[in-house]
Amino acid sequence: MNLYDTSTMLQGIKGAKKAPSFLRDKFFPTSQADIYVTEKVTVDFENDTNEKLAPAVISGAVPVQRSSFQTKEMTAPLIAPSMVLTIEQLNRRMFNESIASDMTAEQREAQYLADDISTLDAMITRTEEYMAAQTLLGNAYTIKQYINGYGTNFAEDFSIDFFGEGNNSNQAVYTGSGWTTSSTNIFSDVKAMCDMLSKKGLPATDLIMGSTAGSIFMNNSEVQKQLDNRRIRIADEIRPEFVIPGVAFIGKVDFEGFILNVYIYSASYKAINGTDTPYFDVDKIVVTSEGMGRTAYGAISQYENDDTPRTYAERRVPQVLINRDQGNRELRYQSRPLVMPKHLNAAIVSDVA
């Protein structure tokens, strides 16, 4: 069996444990229909749903309009980190390998491959989580595209927005008066955001808060009264797969009739300059619903070791390039994700802190 054969690696990837993700998995899941056979992805999102009453008639029927939608086709951005392994590294002890280990270079090679795939997969997952966060917060996102060097040789931005036709900014914004630990407007603000979704025929099931907004929420006297009365329900309400580092589930809270799952999201990633950067704006909150969007994937095309081109309709596609002259191999790990909402303005954002 050829360890570096793409089909072999794909089988191993499908059976491996995936890097955890909260915003992508909960709000932008992927179905088989979201995995495309070309690098182009269809971006569809529905305008306001048809909430009109059905007409009464004397006889016959009265034609009504269908709900409208917006569509465009885009080439999904190529996310492609890689890692290089040298002959010298194969002949040295690995991290956490016993000093007395009798592991061979061939065995280390297989372990390095598994570890590198896991590392690169987690990096791509963080990029997808960033896309999901920016879509929830601003209905748009921009990612930088590089040539060769990460953080250097910048080529151009990839940008996409879901503002809707005729708009050049996010319209899904609620402007309140700000929160403090003694505010009495927290429940009415969140209810007003829920109302904005309800008027469009969209559900409101989840409240996500940045760390500063979440701290104010937790220390608010009115909120504490509710949590004290309902804390016993928390263990029965949370789905364990969504309990990951950086995500705190507060419980189900009643916002004047809207019962929402409340989360404080404080996860962060390392920026190019090495600083910890929160995915979610610390001062903002978002009201939305589970599964309000989707993550689609364009296909990956590449030349195989036998010099024939192949196209893979997969979320992740590995490729190994051997440089015998320099005594190394490069593992490329590629993906073409595109995060998008299913409906226009399906997440309402507010700056509260």
mmCIF file of C-alpha atoms in Angstrom:
data_model
loop_
_atom_site.group_PDB
_atom_site.id
_atom_site.type_symbol
_atom_site.label_atom_id
_atom_site.label_comp_id
_atom_site.label_asym_id
_atom_site.label_seq_id
_atom_site.Cartn_x
_atom_site.Cartn_y
_atom_site.Cartn_z
ATOM 1 C CA MET A 1 0.000 0.000 0.000
ATOM 2 C CA ASN A 2 1.328 3.423 -1.002
ATOM 3 C CA LEU A 3 1.129 5.612 2.114
ATOM 4 C CA TYR A 4 1.121 8.783 0.024
ATOM 5 C CA ASP A 5 -1.559 7.740 -2.473
ATOM 6 C CA THR A 6 -4.334 10.364 -2.402
ATOM 7 C CA SER A 7 -7.156 7.795 -2.267
ATOM 8 C CA THR A 8 -5.447 5.993 0.623
ATOM 9 C CA MET A 9 -4.997 9.225 2.557
ATOM 10 C CA LEU A 10 -8.628 10.231 1.905
ATOM 11 C CA GLN A 11 -9.865 6.982 3.450
ATOM 12 C CA GLY A 12 -7.782 7.657 6.547
ATOM 13 C CA ILE A 13 -9.027 11.252 6.762
ATOM 14 C CA LYS A 14 -12.685 10.201 6.642
ATOM 15 C CA GLY A 15 -12.201 7.896 9.615
ATOM 16 C CA ALA A 16 -10.151 10.348 11.680
ATOM 17 C CA LYS A 17 -11.503 12.536 14.475
ATOM 18 C CA LYS A 18 -12.322 16.032 13.199
ATOM 19 C CA ALA A 19 -11.094 19.245 14.799
ATOM 20 C CA PRO A 20 -13.893 20.731 16.971
ATOM 21 C CA SER A 21 -15.807 23.730 15.703
ATOM 22 C CA PHE A 22 -18.787 25.530 17.232
ATOM 23 C CA LEU A 23 -20.063 28.262 14.921
ATOM 24 C CA ARG A 24 -19.430 26.332 11.698
ATOM 25 C CA ASP A 25 -20.950 23.058 12.888
ATOM 26 C CA LYS A 26 -23.955 24.494 14.717
ATOM 27 C CA PHE A 27 -24.971 27.310 12.394
ATOM 28 C CA PHE A 28 -23.372 26.410 9.036
ATOM 29 C CA PRO A 29 -23.492 22.602 8.692
ATOM 30 C CA THR A 30 -22.633 20.729 5.496
ATOM 31 C CA SER A 31 -24.782 18.170 3.691
ATOM 32 C CA GLN A 32 -23.725 15.966 0.791
ATOM 33 C CA ALA A 33 -25.516 18.392 -1.549
ATOM 34 C CA ASP A 34 -23.105 21.138 -0.412
ATOM 35 C CA ILE A 35 -20.051 19.309 -1.798
ATOM 36 C CA TYR A 36 -19.619 20.338 -5.440
ATOM 37 C CA VAL A 37 -17.922 18.534 -8.326
ATOM 38 C CA THR A 38 -16.366 21.765 -9.641
ATOM 39 C CA GLU A 39 -14.468 24.547 -7.888
ATOM 40 C CA LYS A 40 -17.458 26.848 -8.422
ATOM 41 C CA VAL A 41 -20.123 26.961 -5.704
ATOM 42 C CA THR A 42 -23.708 28.183 -6.053
ATOM 43 C CA VAL A 43 -24.557 30.863 -3.485
ATOM 44 C CA ASP A 44 -28.335 30.924 -2.897
ATOM 45 C CA PHE A 45 -30.111 32.795 -0.142
ATOM 46 C CA GLU A 46 -33.800 33.490 0.185
ATOM 47 C CA ASN A 47 -35.258 36.960 0.574
ATOM 48 C CA ASP A 48 -38.142 37.580 2.994
ATOM 49 C CA THR A 49 -40.325 34.498 3.296
ATOM 50 C CA ASN A 50 -43.928 34.739 2.076
ATOM 51 C CA GLU A 51 -45.894 35.547 5.244
ATOM 52 C CA LYS A 52 -49.049 36.776 3.520
ATOM 53 C CA LEU A 53 -52.501 35.357 4.263
ATOM 54 C CA ALA A 54 -54.044 33.036 1.676
ATOM 55 C CA PRO A 55 -56.787 34.823 -0.320
ATOM 56 C CA ALA A 56 -60.445 33.880 -0.081
ATOM 57 C CA VAL A 57 -62.195 33.456 -3.449
ATOM 58 C CA ILE A 58 -65.732 33.155 -4.799
ATOM 59 C CA SER A 59 -64.572 30.467 -7.213
ATOM 60 C CA GLY A 60 -61.436 29.334 -8.960
ATOM 61 C CA ALA A 61 -58.111 30.459 -7.450
ATOM 62 C CA VAL A 62 -55.994 33.602 -7.111
ATOM 63 C CA PRO A 63 -52.321 33.300 -8.174
ATOM 64 C CA VAL A 64 -49.809 34.333 -5.498
ATOM 65 C CA GLN A 65 -46.112 35.140 -5.815
ATOM 66 C CA ARG A 66 -43.366 32.746 -4.861
ATOM 67 C CA SER A 67 -40.769 33.772 -2.300
ATOM 68 C CA SER A 68 -37.852 35.341 -4.156
ATOM 69 C CA PHE A 69 -34.213 34.423 -3.770
ATOM 70 C CA GLN A 70 -30.821 35.717 -4.822
ATOM 71 C CA THR A 71 -28.215 33.545 -6.478
ATOM 72 C CA LYS A 72 -24.706 33.794 -7.841
ATOM 73 C CA GLU A 73 -21.928 31.387 -8.713
ATOM 74 C CA MET A 74 -18.507 31.886 -7.165
ATOM 75 C CA THR A 75 -15.172 30.103 -7.231
ATOM 76 C CA ALA A 76 -14.632 29.048 -3.631
ATOM 77 C CA PRO A 77 -11.317 30.305 -2.178
ATOM 78 C CA LEU A 78 -8.493 27.767 -2.042
ATOM 79 C CA ILE A 79 -7.244 27.155 1.504
ATOM 80 C CA ALA A 80 -3.977 25.217 1.210
ATOM 81 C CA PRO A 81 -1.506 25.024 4.130
ATOM 82 C CA SER A 82 1.411 22.588 3.787
ATOM 83 C CA MET A 83 4.127 21.023 5.939
ATOM 84 C CA VAL A 84 7.576 19.784 4.922
ATOM 85 C CA LEU A 85 9.246 16.664 6.353
ATOM 86 C CA THR A 86 12.981 16.070 5.820
ATOM 87 C CA ILE A 87 15.070 12.898 5.910
ATOM 88 C CA GLU A 88 16.962 14.369 8.873
ATOM 89 C CA GLN A 89 13.719 14.662 10.871
ATOM 90 C CA LEU A 90 12.831 11.031 10.127
ATOM 91 C CA ASN A 91 16.138 9.902 11.591
ATOM 92 C CA ARG A 92 15.646 11.857 14.825
ATOM 93 C CA ARG A 93 13.387 11.143 17.795
ATOM 94 C CA MET A 94 9.881 12.590 17.510
ATOM 95 C CA PHE A 95 8.187 14.719 20.142
ATOM 96 C CA ASN A 96 7.118 12.452 23.035
ATOM 97 C CA GLU A 97 8.971 9.466 21.554
ATOM 98 C CA SER A 98 10.836 7.439 24.174
ATOM 99 C CA ILE A 99 14.599 7.921 24.255
ATOM 100 C CA ALA A 100 14.902 4.137 24.206
ATOM 101 C CA SER A 101 12.481 3.822 21.273
ATOM 102 C CA ASP A 102 13.296 1.414 18.446
ATOM 103 C CA MET A 103 10.934 3.200 16.023
ATOM 104 C CA THR A 104 12.176 3.090 12.442
ATOM 105 C CA ALA A 105 12.245 5.956 9.954
ATOM 106 C CA GLU A 106 9.384 4.274 8.075
ATOM 107 C CA GLN A 107 7.256 4.152 11.231
ATOM 108 C CA ARG A 108 8.027 7.774 12.027
ATOM 109 C CA GLU A 109 7.040 8.697 8.478
ATOM 110 C CA ALA A 110 3.533 7.245 9.000
ATOM 111 C CA GLN A 111 3.200 8.979 12.377
ATOM 112 C CA TYR A 112 4.362 12.299 10.979
ATOM 113 C CA LEU A 113 1.816 12.012 8.174
ATOM 114 C CA ALA A 114 -1.048 11.454 10.631
ATOM 115 C CA ASP A 115 0.135 14.280 12.907
ATOM 116 C CA ASP A 116 0.629 16.718 10.014
ATOM 117 C CA ILE A 117 -2.828 15.989 8.589
ATOM 118 C CA SER A 118 -4.356 16.625 12.026
ATOM 119 C CA THR A 119 -2.459 19.915 12.401
ATOM 120 C CA LEU A 120 -3.362 21.200 8.929
ATOM 121 C CA ASP A 121 -6.997 20.110 9.310
ATOM 122 C CA ALA A 122 -7.251 22.125 12.525
ATOM 123 C CA MET A 123 -5.817 25.181 10.749
ATOM 124 C CA ILE A 124 -8.422 24.962 7.982
ATOM 125 C CA THR A 125 -11.156 24.487 10.589
ATOM 126 C CA ARG A 126 -10.056 27.715 12.278
ATOM 127 C CA THR A 127 -10.326 29.552 8.952
ATOM 128 C CA GLU A 128 -13.857 28.173 8.501
ATOM 129 C CA GLU A 129 -14.743 29.225 12.058
ATOM 130 C CA TYR A 130 -13.511 32.736 11.223
ATOM 131 C CA MET A 131 -15.731 32.791 8.119
ATOM 132 C CA ALA A 132 -18.715 31.642 10.197
ATOM 133 C CA ALA A 133 -18.112 34.278 12.876
ATOM 134 C CA GLN A 134 -17.824 37.104 10.353
ATOM 135 C CA THR A 135 -20.978 35.976 8.557
ATOM 136 C CA LEU A 136 -22.936 36.043 11.819
ATOM 137 C CA LEU A 137 -21.485 39.400 12.896
ATOM 138 C CA GLY A 138 -21.468 41.293 9.619
ATOM 139 C CA ASN A 139 -23.075 39.274 6.804
ATOM 140 C CA ALA A 140 -19.696 39.324 5.023
ATOM 141 C CA TYR A 141 -16.088 38.235 5.293
ATOM 142 C CA THR A 142 -12.705 38.851 3.721
ATOM 143 C CA ILE A 143 -9.712 36.510 3.744
ATOM 144 C CA LYS A 144 -6.222 37.275 2.477
ATOM 145 C CA GLN A 145 -4.777 35.104 -0.289
ATOM 146 C CA TYR A 146 -1.013 34.522 -0.371
ATOM 147 C CA ILE A 147 1.597 33.205 -2.766
ATOM 148 C CA ASN A 148 4.076 30.799 -1.140
ATOM 149 C CA GLY A 149 4.860 32.624 2.146
ATOM 150 C CA TYR A 150 2.257 32.766 4.929
ATOM 151 C CA GLY A 151 1.946 36.383 6.034
ATOM 152 C CA THR A 152 4.169 37.495 3.148
ATOM 153 C CA ASN A 153 3.799 37.680 -0.638
ATOM 154 C CA PHE A 154 0.222 38.875 -0.263
ATOM 155 C CA ALA A 155 -1.645 38.680 -3.560
ATOM 156 C CA GLU A 156 -5.240 39.809 -3.091
ATOM 157 C CA ASP A 157 -8.312 39.644 -0.877
ATOM 158 C CA PHE A 158 -11.172 37.239 -1.343
ATOM 159 C CA SER A 159 -14.357 39.031 -0.241
ATOM 160 C CA ILE A 160 -18.012 38.063 -0.203
ATOM 161 C CA ASP A 161 -21.092 39.696 1.283
ATOM 162 C CA PHE A 162 -24.739 38.750 1.775
ATOM 163 C CA PHE A 163 -26.184 42.257 2.142
ATOM 164 C CA GLY A 164 -28.853 41.748 -0.486
ATOM 165 C CA GLU A 165 -29.428 43.561 -3.769
ATOM 166 C CA GLY A 166 -29.062 47.332 -3.583
ATOM 167 C CA ASN A 167 -27.336 47.341 -0.167
ATOM 168 C CA ASN A 168 -23.681 48.076 0.538
ATOM 169 C CA SER A 169 -23.731 47.322 4.282
ATOM 170 C CA ASN A 170 -25.247 44.866 6.740
ATOM 171 C CA GLN A 171 -28.948 45.564 7.307
ATOM 172 C CA ALA A 172 -29.416 42.940 10.059
ATOM 173 C CA VAL A 173 -28.442 45.307 12.883
ATOM 174 C CA TYR A 174 -30.316 46.244 16.052
ATOM 175 C CA THR A 175 -29.275 49.498 17.728
ATOM 176 C CA GLY A 176 -29.924 49.518 21.457
ATOM 177 C CA SER A 177 -28.807 51.764 24.312
ATOM 178 C CA GLY A 178 -25.959 49.595 25.618
ATOM 179 C CA TRP A 179 -25.796 47.239 28.610
ATOM 180 C CA THR A 180 -24.476 47.569 32.141
ATOM 181 C CA THR A 181 -24.703 45.270 35.150
ATOM 182 C CA SER A 182 -27.710 47.285 36.337
ATOM 183 C CA SER A 183 -29.440 47.640 32.952
ATOM 184 C CA THR A 184 -33.132 46.858 32.766
ATOM 185 C CA ASN A 185 -33.225 46.761 28.954
ATOM 186 C CA ILE A 186 -31.384 43.471 28.357
ATOM 187 C CA PHE A 187 -34.491 41.336 28.027
ATOM 188 C CA SER A 188 -36.360 43.874 25.898
ATOM 189 C CA ASP A 189 -33.339 44.345 23.601
ATOM 190 C CA VAL A 190 -33.008 40.626 22.928
ATOM 191 C CA LYS A 191 -36.764 40.320 22.430
ATOM 192 C CA ALA A 192 -36.641 43.141 19.863
ATOM 193 C CA MET A 193 -33.911 41.244 17.979
ATOM 194 C CA CYS A 194 -36.062 38.097 18.057
ATOM 195 C CA ASP A 195 -38.985 40.127 16.721
ATOM 196 C CA MET A 196 -36.861 41.240 13.760
ATOM 197 C CA LEU A 197 -36.405 37.590 12.786
ATOM 198 C CA SER A 198 -40.016 36.628 13.508
ATOM 199 C CA LYS A 199 -41.321 39.355 11.189
ATOM 200 C CA LYS A 200 -39.328 37.726 8.396
ATOM 201 C CA GLY A 201 -40.748 34.291 9.206
ATOM 202 C CA LEU A 202 -37.407 33.112 10.615
ATOM 203 C CA PRO A 203 -36.880 31.314 13.940
ATOM 204 C CA ALA A 204 -34.938 32.738 16.890
ATOM 205 C CA THR A 205 -33.438 29.966 19.022
ATOM 206 C CA ASP A 206 -29.906 31.006 19.992
ATOM 207 C CA LEU A 207 -28.136 33.985 21.553
ATOM 208 C CA ILE A 208 -24.339 34.161 21.158
ATOM 209 C CA MET A 209 -22.397 36.782 23.099
ATOM 210 C CA GLY A 210 -18.811 37.977 22.963
ATOM 211 C CA SER A 211 -16.816 37.763 26.188
ATOM 212 C CA THR A 212 -17.353 41.350 27.390
ATOM 213 C CA ALA A 213 -21.060 41.337 26.538
ATOM 214 C CA GLY A 214 -21.348 37.943 28.206
ATOM 215 C CA SER A 215 -19.676 39.180 31.394
ATOM 216 C CA ILE A 216 -22.107 42.096 31.633
ATOM 217 C CA PHE A 217 -24.998 39.704 31.000
ATOM 218 C CA MET A 218 -23.896 37.264 33.706
ATOM 219 C CA ASN A 219 -23.409 40.007 36.288
ATOM 220 C CA ASN A 220 -26.703 41.756 35.590
ATOM 221 C CA SER A 221 -29.060 41.502 38.561
ATOM 222 C CA GLU A 222 -32.163 40.707 36.492
ATOM 223 C CA VAL A 223 -30.352 37.990 34.569
ATOM 224 C CA GLN A 224 -29.007 36.415 37.766
ATOM 225 C CA LYS A 225 -32.534 36.014 39.091
ATOM 226 C CA GLN A 226 -33.529 34.018 36.014
ATOM 227 C CA LEU A 227 -30.422 31.849 36.054
ATOM 228 C CA ASP A 228 -30.827 31.053 39.750
ATOM 229 C CA ASN A 229 -34.332 29.788 39.019
ATOM 230 C CA ARG A 230 -33.388 27.690 35.969
ATOM 231 C CA ARG A 231 -29.802 26.505 36.517
ATOM 232 C CA ILE A 232 -30.896 22.943 37.293
ATOM 233 C CA ARG A 233 -32.004 22.539 33.665
ATOM 234 C CA ILE A 234 -28.611 23.242 32.121
ATOM 235 C CA ALA A 235 -27.318 19.650 32.170
ATOM 236 C CA ASP A 236 -30.408 18.438 30.286
ATOM 237 C CA GLU A 237 -30.403 21.110 27.596
ATOM 238 C CA ILE A 238 -26.867 21.176 26.171
ATOM 239 C CA ARG A 239 -25.650 18.948 23.361
ATOM 240 C CA PRO A 240 -22.249 17.565 24.442
ATOM 241 C CA GLU A 241 -20.716 17.877 20.956
ATOM 242 C CA PHE A 242 -20.978 21.654 21.174
ATOM 243 C CA VAL A 243 -19.175 21.936 24.531
ATOM 244 C CA ILE A 244 -15.678 22.854 23.341
ATOM 245 C CA PRO A 245 -12.956 25.172 24.670
ATOM 246 C CA GLY A 246 -13.986 28.805 24.338
ATOM 247 C CA VAL A 247 -17.732 28.119 24.461
ATOM 248 C CA ALA A 248 -19.768 28.466 27.662
ATOM 249 C CA PHE A 249 -23.403 27.357 27.650
ATOM 250 C CA ILE A 250 -25.420 29.434 30.135
ATOM 251 C CA GLY A 251 -28.766 27.714 29.722
ATOM 252 C CA LYS A 252 -32.198 28.361 28.267
ATOM 253 C CA VAL A 253 -33.351 31.870 29.158
ATOM 254 C CA ASP A 254 -36.804 33.406 28.682
ATOM 255 C CA PHE A 255 -36.620 36.780 26.880
ATOM 256 C CA GLU A 256 -40.208 37.969 27.225
ATOM 257 C CA GLY A 257 -41.605 34.860 25.564
ATOM 258 C CA PHE A 258 -38.651 33.832 23.390
ATOM 259 C CA ILE A 259 -36.783 30.894 24.966
ATOM 260 C CA LEU A 260 -33.186 31.049 23.728
ATOM 261 C CA ASN A 261 -30.100 28.890 24.172
ATOM 262 C CA VAL A 262 -27.540 31.349 25.547
ATOM 263 C CA TYR A 263 -23.814 30.990 24.816
ATOM 264 C CA ILE A 264 -20.763 33.070 25.664
ATOM 265 C CA TYR A 265 -18.188 32.598 22.911
ATOM 266 C CA SER A 266 -14.614 33.555 23.809
ATOM 267 C CA ALA A 267 -12.546 31.307 21.521
ATOM 268 C CA SER A 268 -9.589 32.912 19.773
ATOM 269 C CA TYR A 269 -6.959 32.223 17.120
ATOM 270 C CA LYS A 270 -3.380 33.361 16.622
ATOM 271 C CA ALA A 271 -3.077 36.265 14.208
ATOM 272 C CA ILE A 272 -0.119 36.398 11.808
ATOM 273 C CA ASN A 273 1.745 38.621 14.285
ATOM 274 C CA GLY A 274 1.198 36.035 17.049
ATOM 275 C CA THR A 275 -1.434 37.879 19.074
ATOM 276 C CA ASP A 276 -4.543 36.129 20.392
ATOM 277 C CA THR A 277 -7.522 37.393 18.403
ATOM 278 C CA PRO A 278 -11.142 36.564 19.331
ATOM 279 C CA TYR A 279 -13.270 35.130 16.527
ATOM 280 C CA PHE A 280 -16.299 36.940 17.950
ATOM 281 C CA ASP A 281 -16.332 40.673 18.692
ATOM 282 C CA VAL A 282 -16.206 40.885 22.494
ATOM 283 C CA ASP A 283 -18.810 43.693 22.659
ATOM 284 C CA LYS A 284 -21.414 42.159 20.356
ATOM 285 C CA ILE A 285 -24.305 39.731 20.560
ATOM 286 C CA VAL A 286 -26.102 37.791 17.817
ATOM 287 C CA VAL A 287 -29.576 36.278 17.772
ATOM 288 C CA THR A 288 -30.103 33.546 15.189
ATOM 289 C CA SER A 289 -31.073 29.874 14.879
ATOM 290 C CA GLU A 290 -29.286 26.556 14.521
ATOM 291 C CA GLY A 291 -28.694 25.598 10.893
ATOM 292 C CA MET A 292 -29.352 29.132 9.603
ATOM 293 C CA GLY A 293 -26.654 28.716 6.971
ATOM 294 C CA ARG A 294 -24.438 26.175 5.284
ATOM 295 C CA THR A 295 -20.805 25.506 4.458
ATOM 296 C CA ALA A 296 -20.300 24.448 0.846
ATOM 297 C CA TYR A 297 -17.116 23.036 -0.667
ATOM 298 C CA GLY A 298 -15.763 23.399 -4.179
ATOM 299 C CA ALA A 299 -13.833 20.545 -5.776
ATOM 300 C CA ILE A 300 -10.038 20.244 -5.710
ATOM 301 C CA SER A 301 -8.110 19.426 -8.890
ATOM 302 C CA GLN A 302 -4.487 18.291 -8.828
ATOM 303 C CA TYR A 303 -1.882 16.218 -10.679
ATOM 304 C CA GLU A 304 -1.244 12.814 -9.136
ATOM 305 C CA ASN A 305 2.103 11.009 -8.894
ATOM 306 C CA ASP A 306 1.468 9.308 -12.241
ATOM 307 C CA ASP A 307 1.189 12.778 -13.848
ATOM 308 C CA THR A 308 -2.563 12.424 -14.505
ATOM 309 C CA PRO A 309 -4.980 15.154 -13.378
ATOM 310 C CA ARG A 310 -7.712 14.221 -10.909
ATOM 311 C CA THR A 311 -10.615 16.176 -9.417
ATOM 312 C CA TYR A 312 -11.915 15.375 -5.934
ATOM 313 C CA ALA A 313 -15.304 16.434 -4.578
ATOM 314 C CA GLU A 314 -14.283 16.392 -0.905
ATOM 315 C CA ARG A 315 -14.109 18.749 2.082
ATOM 316 C CA ARG A 316 -10.373 18.138 2.425
ATOM 317 C CA VAL A 317 -7.913 16.804 -0.159
ATOM 318 C CA PRO A 318 -4.296 15.862 0.673
ATOM 319 C CA GLN A 319 -1.392 15.776 -1.761
ATOM 320 C CA VAL A 320 2.177 14.667 -1.155
ATOM 321 C CA LEU A 321 5.033 16.010 -3.274
ATOM 322 C CA ILE A 322 8.432 14.255 -3.055
ATOM 323 C CA ASN A 323 11.611 16.269 -3.668
ATOM 324 C CA ARG A 324 14.341 13.632 -3.900
ATOM 325 C CA ASP A 325 17.089 16.120 -4.712
ATOM 326 C CA GLN A 326 16.476 18.024 -1.453
ATOM 327 C CA GLY A 327 15.540 14.948 0.569
ATOM 328 C CA ASN A 328 12.102 16.048 1.717
ATOM 329 C CA ARG A 329 8.410 15.622 1.150
ATOM 330 C CA GLU A 330 5.716 18.301 1.267
ATOM 331 C CA LEU A 331 2.191 17.508 2.463
ATOM 332 C CA ARG A 332 -0.369 19.906 1.012
ATOM 333 C CA TYR A 333 -3.812 19.920 2.587
ATOM 334 C CA GLN A 334 -6.414 21.669 0.464
ATOM 335 C CA SER A 335 -10.003 22.816 0.828
ATOM 336 C CA ARG A 336 -12.396 25.205 -0.935
ATOM 337 C CA PRO A 337 -14.950 26.207 1.732
ATOM 338 C CA LEU A 338 -17.617 28.859 1.338
ATOM 339 C CA VAL A 339 -19.744 29.778 4.363
ATOM 340 C CA MET A 340 -23.121 31.390 3.622
ATOM 341 C CA PRO A 341 -26.594 32.030 5.149
ATOM 342 C CA LYS A 342 -29.709 30.361 3.740
ATOM 343 C CA HIS A 343 -31.901 33.445 4.174
ATOM 344 C CA LEU A 344 -31.326 37.170 3.854
ATOM 345 C CA ASN A 345 -30.537 38.749 7.256
ATOM 346 C CA ALA A 346 -30.942 35.500 9.210
ATOM 347 C CA ALA A 347 -28.710 36.664 12.088
ATOM 348 C CA ILE A 348 -29.364 39.917 13.962
ATOM 349 C CA VAL A 349 -26.325 41.618 15.523
ATOM 350 C CA SER A 350 -26.081 44.346 18.169
ATOM 351 C CA ASP A 351 -23.173 46.170 19.826
ATOM 352 C CA VAL A 352 -24.170 46.257 23.508
ATOM 353 C CA ALA A 353 -20.966 46.927 25.481
#
